[in-house]
Coordinates of C-alpha atoms and ligand atoms in Angstrom, one line a residue:
X1 CA 0.0 0.0 0.0
X2 CA 1.2 3.5 -0.8
X3 CA 0.2 6.6 1.1
X4 CA 0.1 9.9 -0.9
X5 CA 0.1 13.1 1.0
X6 CA -0.4 16.5 -0.7
X7 CA 0.4 19.5 1.4
X8 CA -0.1 23.2 0.6
X9 CA 2.5 25.9 0.8
X10 CA 1.9 28.4 3.6
X11 CA 2.6 32.1 4.3
X12 CA 3.2 32.8 7.9
X13 CA 3.3 35.9 10.2
X14 CA 1.1 38.1 7.9
X15 CA 3.0 41.1 9.2
X16 CA 2.3 41.6 12.9
X17 CA 1.3 38.0 13.7
X18 CA 4.9 36.7 14.2
X19 CA 4.8 32.9 15.1
X20 CA 0.9 33.2 15.4
X21 CA -0.8 33.8 12.1
X22 CA -0.6 32.0 8.8
X23 CA -2.5 30.9 5.7
X24 CA -2.4 28.1 3.2
X25 CA -1.9 28.7 -0.5
X26 CA -2.7 26.9 -3.7
X27 CA 0.8 25.7 -4.4
X28 CA 1.6 22.1 -3.3
X29 CA 4.2 19.4 -2.5
X30 CA 3.3 15.8 -2.9
X31 CA 4.9 12.9 -1.1
X32 CA 4.3 9.2 -1.8
X33 CA 5.3 6.7 1.0
X34 CA 5.6 3.0 0.8
X35 CA 6.8 0.7 3.5
X36 CA 9.6 -1.8 2.6
X37 CA 11.5 -4.5 4.5
X38 CA 14.5 -2.4 5.2
X39 CA 16.5 0.6 4.1
X40 CA 15.5 4.2 3.2
X41 CA 14.9 5.2 -0.5
X42 CA 14.2 8.8 -1.3
X43 CA 13.5 9.9 -4.9
X44 CA 12.6 13.2 -6.5
X45 CA 14.8 15.4 -4.3
X46 CA 18.3 16.7 -5.0
X47 CA 20.9 14.1 -3.9
X48 CA 22.0 16.1 -0.8
X49 CA 18.5 15.5 0.7
X50 CA 18.2 11.8 -0.1
X51 CA 19.5 10.5 3.2
X52 CA 18.5 9.9 6.9
X53 CA 18.7 13.6 7.7
X54 CA 15.8 14.2 5.3
X55 CA 13.2 16.3 7.1
X56 CA 10.3 14.3 5.8
X57 CA 11.9 11.0 6.9
X58 CA 12.8 12.4 10.3
X59 CA 9.2 13.5 10.9
X60 CA 8.0 10.1 9.6
X61 CA 10.3 8.2 12.0
X62 CA 9.3 10.4 15.0
X63 CA 5.6 10.1 14.2
X64 CA 6.0 6.3 13.8
X65 CA 7.5 6.1 17.2
X66 CA 4.7 8.3 18.6
X67 CA 1.9 6.2 17.2
X68 CA 3.6 2.8 17.5
X69 CA 4.0 2.1 13.8
X70 CA 6.7 -0.5 13.4
X71 CA 8.5 -0.4 10.0
X72 CA 11.7 -1.9 8.6
X73 CA 12.3 0.6 5.8
X74 CA 10.4 3.2 3.8
X75 CA 10.4 4.6 0.2
X76 CA 9.6 8.3 -0.1
X77 CA 9.0 9.9 -3.5
X78 CA 8.8 13.7 -3.6
X79 CA 7.4 16.0 -6.2
X80 CA 6.1 19.6 -5.9
X81 CA 6.2 23.3 -6.6
X82 CA 6.8 24.9 -3.3
X83 CA 10.2 26.7 -3.6
X84 CA 12.7 25.7 -1.0
X85 CA 13.8 28.1 1.8
X86 CA 11.9 31.1 0.4
X87 CA 9.4 31.7 3.2
X88 CA 6.6 29.7 1.7
X89 CA 6.5 26.8 4.2
X90 CA 8.4 24.1 2.3
X91 CA 9.8 22.6 5.5
X92 CA 6.3 22.5 6.9
X93 CA 5.1 20.5 3.9
X94 CA 7.9 18.0 4.7
X95 CA 7.1 17.8 8.4
X96 CA 3.4 17.5 8.0
X97 CA 3.7 14.9 5.2
X98 CA 6.0 12.7 7.3
X99 CA 3.7 12.8 10.3
X100 CA 0.5 12.3 8.3
X101 CA 2.0 9.3 6.4
X102 CA 3.1 7.5 9.6
X103 CA -0.2 8.1 11.3
X104 CA -2.0 7.0 8.2
X105 CA -0.2 3.7 7.9
X106 CA -1.2 3.0 11.5
X107 CA -4.8 4.4 11.4
X108 CA -6.3 5.4 8.0
X109 CA -7.8 8.7 9.3
X110 CA -5.2 10.6 11.2
X111 CA -6.5 13.1 13.8
X112 CA -5.5 16.7 12.6
X113 CA -5.0 18.0 16.1
X114 CA -2.5 15.2 16.8
X115 CA -0.7 16.0 13.6
X116 CA -0.6 19.7 14.7
X117 CA 0.8 18.9 18.1
X118 CA 3.7 16.8 16.8
X119 CA 4.4 19.1 13.8
X120 CA 4.6 22.1 16.2
X121 CA 6.9 20.2 18.5
X122 CA 9.2 19.5 15.5
X123 CA 9.0 22.9 13.9
X124 CA 9.2 24.9 17.1
X125 CA 6.3 27.2 16.3
X126 CA 2.8 26.5 14.9
X127 CA 2.1 29.4 12.4
X128 CA 3.3 27.5 9.3
X129 CA 2.2 24.0 10.1
X130 CA -1.3 24.9 11.3
X131 CA -2.6 26.2 7.9
X132 CA -0.8 23.4 6.1
X133 CA -2.9 21.0 8.3
X134 CA -6.3 22.8 8.5
X135 CA -6.2 25.0 5.4
X136 CA -7.4 28.7 5.2
X137 CA -6.1 31.3 7.6
X138 CA -5.3 30.2 11.1
X139 CA -4.2 31.8 14.3
X140 CA -2.4 29.6 16.9
X141 CA -1.5 30.1 20.5
X142 CA 1.1 28.1 22.5
X143 CA 0.4 27.7 26.2
X144 CA 2.6 25.3 28.2
X145 CA 3.6 23.4 25.1
X146 CA -0.1 23.0 24.2
X147 CA -1.1 24.4 20.9
X148 CA -4.6 25.8 20.1
X149 CA -5.4 26.8 16.5
X150 CA -8.5 28.5 15.2
X151 CA -9.5 29.0 11.6
X152 CA -10.6 32.5 10.5
X153 CA -13.4 32.5 8.0
X154 CA -11.9 35.1 5.7
X155 CA -13.2 36.0 2.2
X156 CA -11.9 33.7 -0.5
X157 CA -11.6 36.5 -3.1
X158 CA -8.2 37.7 -2.1
X159 CA -5.3 36.9 -4.4
X160 CA -1.8 36.5 -3.1
X161 CA 1.0 37.8 -5.4
X162 CA 4.1 36.1 -4.2
X163 CA 7.3 37.9 -5.2
X164 CA 9.9 35.2 -4.9
X165 CA 13.6 36.3 -5.1
X166 CA 16.2 34.1 -6.8
X167 CA 18.2 33.9 -3.5
X168 CA 17.3 31.8 -0.4
X169 CA 17.2 32.8 3.3
X170 CA 17.1 30.2 6.0
X171 CA 14.7 30.5 8.9
X172 CA 17.6 30.1 11.3
X173 CA 19.5 33.0 9.8
X174 CA 16.4 35.1 9.6
X175 CA 15.5 34.4 13.3
X176 CA 19.1 35.2 14.4
X177 CA 18.8 38.9 13.5
X178 CA 15.7 39.5 15.7
X179 CA 16.2 41.3 19.0
X180 CA 15.6 39.4 22.2
X181 CA 13.4 42.2 23.7
X182 CA 11.0 44.8 22.3
X183 CA 10.2 48.3 23.5
X184 CA 6.7 48.7 25.0
X185 CA 5.9 51.0 22.1
X186 CA 6.7 48.3 19.5
X187 CA 4.9 45.6 21.5
X188 CA 1.7 47.7 21.7
X189 CA 2.1 48.6 18.1
X190 CA 2.1 44.9 17.1
X191 CA -0.8 43.9 19.3
X192 CA -2.8 46.8 17.8
X193 CA -2.0 46.0 14.2
X194 CA -2.6 42.3 14.6
X195 CA -6.0 43.2 16.1
X196 CA -6.7 45.5 13.3
X197 CA -5.7 43.0 10.7
X198 CA -7.8 40.2 12.1
X199 CA -10.8 42.4 12.6
X200 CA -10.5 43.7 9.0
X201 CA -10.2 40.2 7.6
X202 CA -13.2 39.0 9.6
X203 CA -15.3 42.0 8.7
X204 CA -14.3 41.9 5.1
X205 CA -13.2 45.5 5.5
X206 CA -10.3 45.9 3.0
X207 CA -9.7 49.5 4.1
X208 CA -8.0 48.4 7.4
X209 CA -5.7 45.9 5.7
X210 CA -2.8 48.0 4.5
X211 CA -2.4 49.4 8.0
X212 CA -3.1 46.1 9.7
X213 CA -0.1 44.4 8.0
X214 CA 2.3 46.9 9.7
X215 CA 4.9 45.1 11.8
X216 CA 7.6 46.3 14.3
X217 CA 8.7 42.9 15.6
X218 CA 10.5 41.1 12.7
X219 CA 10.2 42.8 9.3
X220 CA 12.4 45.9 10.0
X221 CA 15.3 43.6 11.1
X222 CA 14.8 40.9 8.4
X223 CA 14.2 43.5 5.6
X224 CA 17.9 44.4 5.8
X225 CA 18.8 40.9 4.7
X226 CA 16.7 41.2 1.5
X227 CA 18.0 43.1 -1.5
X228 CA 15.4 45.7 -2.6
X229 CA 13.1 45.0 0.4
X230 CA 12.4 48.7 1.4
X231 CA 12.1 50.0 -2.2
X232 CA 9.6 47.2 -3.1
X233 CA 7.6 47.6 0.1
X234 CA 7.4 51.4 -0.5
X235 CA 6.3 51.0 -4.1
X236 CA 3.6 48.4 -3.1
X237 CA 2.4 50.7 -0.3
X238 CA 1.7 53.5 -2.9
X239 CA -0.4 51.2 -5.1
X240 CA -4.0 51.9 -4.2
X241 CA -5.1 48.5 -5.5
X242 CA -2.6 46.6 -3.4
X243 CA -4.6 45.8 -0.2
X244 CA -1.5 45.1 1.8
X245 CA 2.0 43.6 1.7
X246 CA 4.2 41.7 4.1
X247 CA 7.2 39.5 4.4
X248 CA 6.1 35.9 3.9
X249 CA 7.2 33.7 6.8
X250 CA 10.9 34.2 7.5
X251 CA 11.4 35.6 4.0
X252 CA 12.8 36.3 1.5
X253 CA 9.5 36.2 -0.4
X254 CA 7.4 39.3 -0.2
X255 CA 3.6 39.0 -0.5
X256 CA 1.2 41.5 -2.0
X257 CA -2.5 41.1 -1.4
X258 CA -4.9 42.1 -4.2
X259 CA -8.6 41.5 -4.9
X260 CA -9.7 38.8 -7.4
X261 CA -11.3 41.7 -9.3
X262 CA -7.9 43.3 -9.9
X263 CA -7.3 41.0 -12.8
X264 CA -4.4 43.1 -14.1
X265 CA -2.7 43.3 -10.7
X266 CA 0.2 41.1 -11.5
X267 CA 1.0 43.0 -14.7
X268 CA 0.8 46.3 -12.9
X269 CA 2.9 45.2 -10.0
X270 CA 5.6 43.9 -12.3
X271 CA 5.6 47.2 -14.2
X272 CA 5.8 49.2 -11.0
X273 CA 8.6 47.2 -9.6
X274 CA 10.5 46.9 -12.9
X275 CA 14.2 46.0 -12.5
X276 CA 13.8 45.6 -8.7
X277 CA 12.3 42.2 -9.7
X278 CA 15.1 41.1 -12.0
X279 CA 15.2 37.3 -11.8
X280 CA 12.4 37.2 -9.2
X281 CA 9.5 34.9 -9.9
X282 CA 6.0 36.4 -9.5
X283 CA 3.2 33.9 -8.8
X284 CA -0.4 34.7 -8.2
X285 CA -2.0 32.3 -5.7
X286 CA -5.3 31.7 -3.9
X287 CA -6.2 30.6 -0.4
X288 CA -6.2 26.8 0.0
X289 CA -9.1 26.0 2.2
X290 CA -8.5 22.2 2.7
X291 CA -5.1 21.8 4.2
X292 CA -3.3 18.5 3.5
X293 CA -5.1 15.6 1.7
X294 CA -4.2 12.0 2.1
X295 CA -5.0 9.1 -0.3
X296 CA -4.2 5.4 -0.3
X297 CA -3.2 3.5 -3.4
Ligands
HSE301 N1 7.2 32.5 12.3 C1 8.3 31.9 11.6 C2 9.4 32.9 11.5 C3 7.9 31.4 10.3 O1 9.0 34.0 11.1 O2 10.5 32.7 11.8 C4 9.1 30.6 9.6 O3 9.2 29.3 10.1

């Protein structure tokens, strides 16, 4: 029997919701697992990832131990479109897929909350894994190692224009530049802007979004690591049809939110940003509302 797990990309933080808010996008990685007598076989990845350190395999092995799945060996075939180390949740897709597959071999219908708990333990924060599991937009709170996630019923007519640079930025490097403490002013500013963002999204009030995406906790520090960051953000801020923009996850991808009615948005954004986007990929995405899917073959 093979277990096929398809996991959406995610965009975390959404400006002020550092380690809290995230959403799933219509870009996917697919992983096919098959148990074998012994050994590990990984196909579809660059050779440097085809070994026991592979994140998907590590998550699979940890989940197998957690749920009591005994296995001699496993084959994992990978295929997908989520760019690696670009702030679009590629590592979350690997972790979620590994856990779901192990749980699914043991019990055909894995419990999504159990997947969330282990995925958060492995990833260290819930904001990317939660939307990959539940779909849509999520907010997650960690209390004493327990994670609580809620879905926000936001409109499905936003379009997410991902501006993906040709260079990578690891989450580790991107977290290292963050200060240990914040001033009270910055802390209040983030609480206020996250509240405004969530209220605007829930009320379907696009007028509050641009301001709501404002962040003082991570973007100002991380922006310095990304060539063209400030110029791009300033130009997007001036575009009346761009509803908001933020650094996706730990970066370096920047995300511009537009309405589905803004059918020429991508062309306009590319024109406005011109050479700043040299060699960048521009991809228009929608909200994924399902989270991961699992099939048996
Ligand atoms: N909240 C995380 C961060 C997302 O910004 O570092 C990336 O894993």
